[in-house]
């Protein structure tokens, strides 16, 4: 590890390994062997684990250590309830303010240009990027911070449903419909489009627990 930002580099690497499944659900991250494998001190490693725990990507259990969460059906349903409430309120604010949707448009265009050969990580980044820009358009810094804080846990859940990301053009079409609804300025139409999109997504994820 370089000296520029050891903790940041660790955070990036460990996050990638968690989301890729290298550290699977329920895995314990052993401090000593993990620090040795990266060639860093335990202090730096603990700093990185703390950041990822704060993000919701890892979970600390007293007297047991740090683990990759084993998310249950109720966790998924609850997170999507929170996500829907947050995104729909942001969409309402964006419409009422007549906010620019240019950045959300760019994300849709990226999805529409994808061929399907991209990694799931690339697709998911643009997918969530679209939703982040919709929230940003709402003009509330607190709503945006809440969305960003939720994103790591959301990625952990979405990583279990990679087949959903095999067709980025389908996601692009769904996002285009949401964007058109937002651009129409009709609150009811926009809320219906966004709620439907999120309900379909959570329904697909919940089948993993059947």
Tab-separated table of C-alpha atoms in Angstrom:
chain	number	residue	atom	x	y	z
A	1	UNK	CA	0.000	0.000	0.000
A	2	UNK	CA	1.259	3.479	-0.824
A	3	UNK	CA	1.599	6.223	1.713
A	4	UNK	CA	-0.765	8.678	-0.024
A	5	UNK	CA	-3.870	7.397	1.754
A	6	UNK	CA	-3.525	3.945	3.220
A	7	UNK	CA	-6.938	3.934	4.868
A	8	UNK	CA	-8.697	5.145	1.698
A	9	UNK	CA	-6.932	2.495	-0.372
A	10	UNK	CA	-7.958	-0.176	2.120
A	11	UNK	CA	-11.545	1.040	2.113
A	12	UNK	CA	-11.685	0.860	-1.691
A	13	UNK	CA	-10.154	-2.616	-1.847
A	14	UNK	CA	-12.192	-4.152	0.964
A	15	UNK	CA	-15.411	-2.596	-0.352
A	16	UNK	CA	-14.743	-4.138	-3.762
A	17	UNK	CA	-14.062	-7.544	-2.216
A	18	UNK	CA	-17.265	-7.424	-0.184
A	19	UNK	CA	-19.384	-6.409	-3.168
A	20	UNK	CA	-17.728	-8.979	-5.444
A	21	UNK	CA	-18.495	-11.761	-2.977
A	22	UNK	CA	-14.841	-12.417	-2.149
A	23	UNK	CA	-15.911	-11.734	1.431
A	24	UNK	CA	-19.316	-13.392	1.476
A	25	UNK	CA	-22.299	-12.783	3.763
A	26	UNK	CA	-21.496	-13.817	7.324
A	27	UNK	CA	-17.718	-13.742	6.760
A	28	UNK	CA	-15.619	-12.492	9.652
A	29	UNK	CA	-12.825	-10.105	8.732
A	30	UNK	CA	-9.895	-11.258	10.848
A	31	UNK	CA	-7.713	-8.272	11.706
A	32	UNK	CA	-4.290	-9.899	11.924
A	33	UNK	CA	-4.289	-12.002	8.729
A	34	UNK	CA	-6.065	-9.247	6.785
A	35	UNK	CA	-3.555	-6.599	7.877
A	36	UNK	CA	-0.704	-8.959	6.988
A	37	UNK	CA	-2.166	-9.705	3.562
A	38	UNK	CA	-2.243	-5.976	2.785
A	39	UNK	CA	1.098	-5.276	4.429
A	40	UNK	CA	-0.371	-2.607	6.704
A	41	UNK	CA	-0.636	-2.031	10.434
A	42	UNK	CA	-3.713	-2.969	12.425
A	43	UNK	CA	-4.383	0.704	13.181
A	44	UNK	CA	-4.832	1.502	9.483
A	45	UNK	CA	-6.942	-1.594	8.947
A	46	UNK	CA	-9.194	-0.717	11.869
A	47	UNK	CA	-9.675	2.742	10.399
A	48	UNK	CA	-10.820	1.239	7.104
A	49	UNK	CA	-13.132	-1.248	8.806
A	50	UNK	CA	-14.648	1.582	10.834
A	51	UNK	CA	-15.416	3.551	7.660
A	52	UNK	CA	-17.077	0.544	6.035
A	53	UNK	CA	-19.020	-0.214	9.208
A	54	UNK	CA	-20.301	3.357	9.281
A	55	UNK	CA	-21.382	2.913	5.650
A	56	UNK	CA	-23.391	-0.170	6.574
A	57	UNK	CA	-21.271	-2.436	4.398
A	58	UNK	CA	-19.829	-4.214	7.436
A	59	UNK	CA	-21.268	-4.901	10.872
A	60	UNK	CA	-19.475	-4.755	14.218
A	61	UNK	CA	-20.557	-7.235	16.884
A	62	UNK	CA	-19.288	-6.607	20.391
A	63	UNK	CA	-16.757	-9.168	21.615
A	64	UNK	CA	-16.978	-10.969	18.266
A	65	UNK	CA	-15.472	-8.652	15.662
A	66	UNK	CA	-16.395	-7.305	12.235
A	67	UNK	CA	-18.548	-9.259	9.795
A	68	UNK	CA	-20.107	-8.945	6.364
A	69	UNK	CA	-23.838	-8.692	7.141
A	70	UNK	CA	-26.080	-11.625	6.315
A	71	UNK	CA	-29.078	-9.649	5.152
A	72	UNK	CA	-32.509	-11.108	5.785
A	73	UNK	CA	-35.729	-10.662	3.834
A	74	UNK	CA	-36.946	-8.064	6.341
A	75	UNK	CA	-33.725	-6.046	5.884
A	76	UNK	CA	-34.305	-5.832	2.142
A	77	UNK	CA	-37.960	-4.859	2.492
A	78	UNK	CA	-37.167	-2.242	5.130
A	79	UNK	CA	-34.347	-0.657	3.138
A	80	UNK	CA	-36.558	-0.309	0.083
A	81	UNK	CA	-39.324	1.297	2.143
A	82	UNK	CA	-36.782	3.887	3.245
A	83	UNK	CA	-35.433	4.249	-0.281
A	84	UNK	CA	-38.897	4.791	-1.759
A	85	UNK	CA	-39.806	7.420	0.832
A	86	UNK	CA	-36.532	9.255	0.244
A	87	UNK	CA	-36.543	9.182	-3.557
A	88	UNK	CA	-40.215	10.034	-3.968
A	89	UNK	CA	-39.936	13.042	-1.664
A	90	UNK	CA	-36.833	14.217	-3.545
A	91	UNK	CA	-38.704	13.816	-6.846
A	92	UNK	CA	-41.579	15.916	-5.519
A	93	UNK	CA	-39.179	18.646	-4.449
A	94	UNK	CA	-37.419	18.562	-7.830
A	95	UNK	CA	-40.702	18.964	-9.719
A	96	UNK	CA	-41.945	21.758	-7.498
A	97	UNK	CA	-38.662	23.628	-7.917
A	98	UNK	CA	-38.511	23.015	-11.662
A	99	UNK	CA	-35.007	21.659	-11.086
A	100	UNK	CA	-32.663	20.709	-13.908
A	101	UNK	CA	-32.555	16.981	-14.672
A	102	UNK	CA	-29.509	17.253	-16.940
A	103	UNK	CA	-27.265	15.104	-14.741
A	104	UNK	CA	-29.923	12.399	-14.439
A	105	UNK	CA	-30.289	12.543	-18.237
A	106	UNK	CA	-26.561	11.838	-18.628
A	107	UNK	CA	-26.904	8.702	-16.502
A	108	UNK	CA	-29.811	7.461	-18.619
A	109	UNK	CA	-27.802	8.067	-21.792
A	110	UNK	CA	-24.913	6.041	-20.359
A	111	UNK	CA	-27.240	3.116	-19.651
A	112	UNK	CA	-28.789	3.353	-23.117
A	113	UNK	CA	-25.312	3.259	-24.669
A	114	UNK	CA	-24.228	0.137	-22.777
A	115	UNK	CA	-23.930	-3.119	-24.708
A	116	UNK	CA	-24.296	-5.652	-21.915
A	117	UNK	CA	-20.597	-6.487	-21.952
A	118	UNK	CA	-19.927	-4.171	-19.017
A	119	UNK	CA	-19.316	-5.563	-15.539
A	120	UNK	CA	-22.227	-5.608	-13.126
A	121	UNK	CA	-20.279	-3.125	-10.999
A	122	UNK	CA	-20.168	-0.622	-13.884
A	123	UNK	CA	-23.873	-1.027	-14.557
A	124	UNK	CA	-24.878	-0.738	-10.931
A	125	UNK	CA	-22.771	2.402	-10.533
A	126	UNK	CA	-24.664	4.134	-13.339
A	127	UNK	CA	-28.006	2.759	-12.140
A	128	UNK	CA	-27.533	4.141	-8.648
A	129	UNK	CA	-25.968	7.264	-10.124
A	130	UNK	CA	-29.253	8.037	-11.865
A	131	UNK	CA	-31.204	7.733	-8.636
A	132	UNK	CA	-28.600	9.818	-6.811
A	133	UNK	CA	-28.979	12.611	-9.368
A	134	UNK	CA	-32.762	12.519	-9.009
A	135	UNK	CA	-32.310	12.941	-5.258
A	136	UNK	CA	-29.759	15.714	-5.820
A	137	UNK	CA	-32.273	17.530	-8.037
A	138	UNK	CA	-34.566	17.713	-5.014
A	139	UNK	CA	-32.255	20.368	-3.626
A	140	UNK	CA	-32.044	18.988	-0.080
A	141	UNK	CA	-28.488	18.336	1.102
A	142	UNK	CA	-29.826	16.193	3.950
A	143	UNK	CA	-31.823	13.957	1.640
A	144	UNK	CA	-28.739	13.586	-0.555
A	145	UNK	CA	-26.543	12.681	2.427
A	146	UNK	CA	-29.115	10.110	3.511
A	147	UNK	CA	-29.107	8.584	0.027
A	148	UNK	CA	-25.310	8.424	-0.135
A	149	UNK	CA	-25.193	6.852	3.338
A	150	UNK	CA	-27.703	4.232	2.212
A	151	UNK	CA	-25.905	3.433	-1.037
A	152	UNK	CA	-23.309	0.994	0.312
A	153	UNK	CA	-25.915	-1.148	2.031
A	154	UNK	CA	-28.035	-0.939	-1.099
A	155	UNK	CA	-25.115	-2.144	-3.242
A	156	UNK	CA	-24.607	-5.049	-0.842
A	157	UNK	CA	-28.195	-6.119	-1.465
A	158	UNK	CA	-28.106	-5.523	-5.223
A	159	UNK	CA	-24.916	-7.574	-5.531
A	160	UNK	CA	-27.032	-10.635	-4.762
A	161	UNK	CA	-29.149	-10.046	-7.863
A	162	UNK	CA	-26.580	-9.654	-10.603
A	163	UNK	CA	-28.879	-11.107	-13.257
A	164	UNK	CA	-30.910	-7.903	-12.953
A	165	UNK	CA	-27.915	-6.074	-14.441
A	166	UNK	CA	-27.363	-8.332	-17.445
A	167	UNK	CA	-29.518	-6.040	-19.604
A	168	UNK	CA	-28.542	-2.408	-18.958
A	169	UNK	CA	-30.755	-1.237	-21.827
A	170	UNK	CA	-33.818	-2.509	-19.949
A	171	UNK	CA	-32.748	-0.482	-16.924
A	172	UNK	CA	-32.150	2.452	-19.250
A	173	UNK	CA	-35.712	2.180	-20.585
A	174	UNK	CA	-37.109	2.096	-17.053
A	175	UNK	CA	-35.056	5.131	-16.091
A	176	UNK	CA	-36.092	6.944	-19.267
A	177	UNK	CA	-39.733	6.466	-18.269
A	178	UNK	CA	-39.022	7.915	-14.814
A	179	UNK	CA	-37.117	10.835	-16.318
A	180	UNK	CA	-39.943	11.595	-18.770
A	181	UNK	CA	-42.444	11.478	-15.925
A	182	UNK	CA	-40.347	13.898	-13.883
A	183	UNK	CA	-39.926	16.205	-16.866
A	184	UNK	CA	-43.701	16.256	-17.388
A	185	UNK	CA	-44.055	18.125	-14.110
A	186	UNK	CA	-46.953	15.903	-13.051
A	187	UNK	CA	-46.375	14.843	-9.444
A	188	UNK	CA	-48.767	11.899	-9.566
A	189	UNK	CA	-47.326	10.503	-12.798
A	190	UNK	CA	-43.751	10.856	-11.539
A	191	UNK	CA	-44.506	9.256	-8.182
A	192	UNK	CA	-46.309	6.366	-9.874
A	193	UNK	CA	-43.397	5.725	-12.249
A	194	UNK	CA	-40.774	5.854	-9.513
A	195	UNK	CA	-42.773	3.753	-7.061
A	196	UNK	CA	-43.470	1.109	-9.706
A	197	UNK	CA	-39.775	0.929	-10.627
A	198	UNK	CA	-38.724	0.454	-6.998
A	199	UNK	CA	-41.488	-2.055	-6.239
A	200	UNK	CA	-40.433	-4.216	-9.197
A	201	UNK	CA	-36.805	-4.050	-8.044
A	202	UNK	CA	-37.561	-5.106	-4.476
A	203	UNK	CA	-39.912	-7.864	-5.664
A	204	UNK	CA	-37.084	-9.343	-7.757
A	205	UNK	CA	-34.711	-9.202	-4.799
A	206	UNK	CA	-37.189	-10.785	-2.403
A	207	UNK	CA	-37.457	-13.858	-4.652
A	208	UNK	CA	-33.904	-14.669	-3.539
A	209	UNK	CA	-35.299	-15.424	-0.095
A	210	UNK	CA	-38.127	-17.720	-1.266
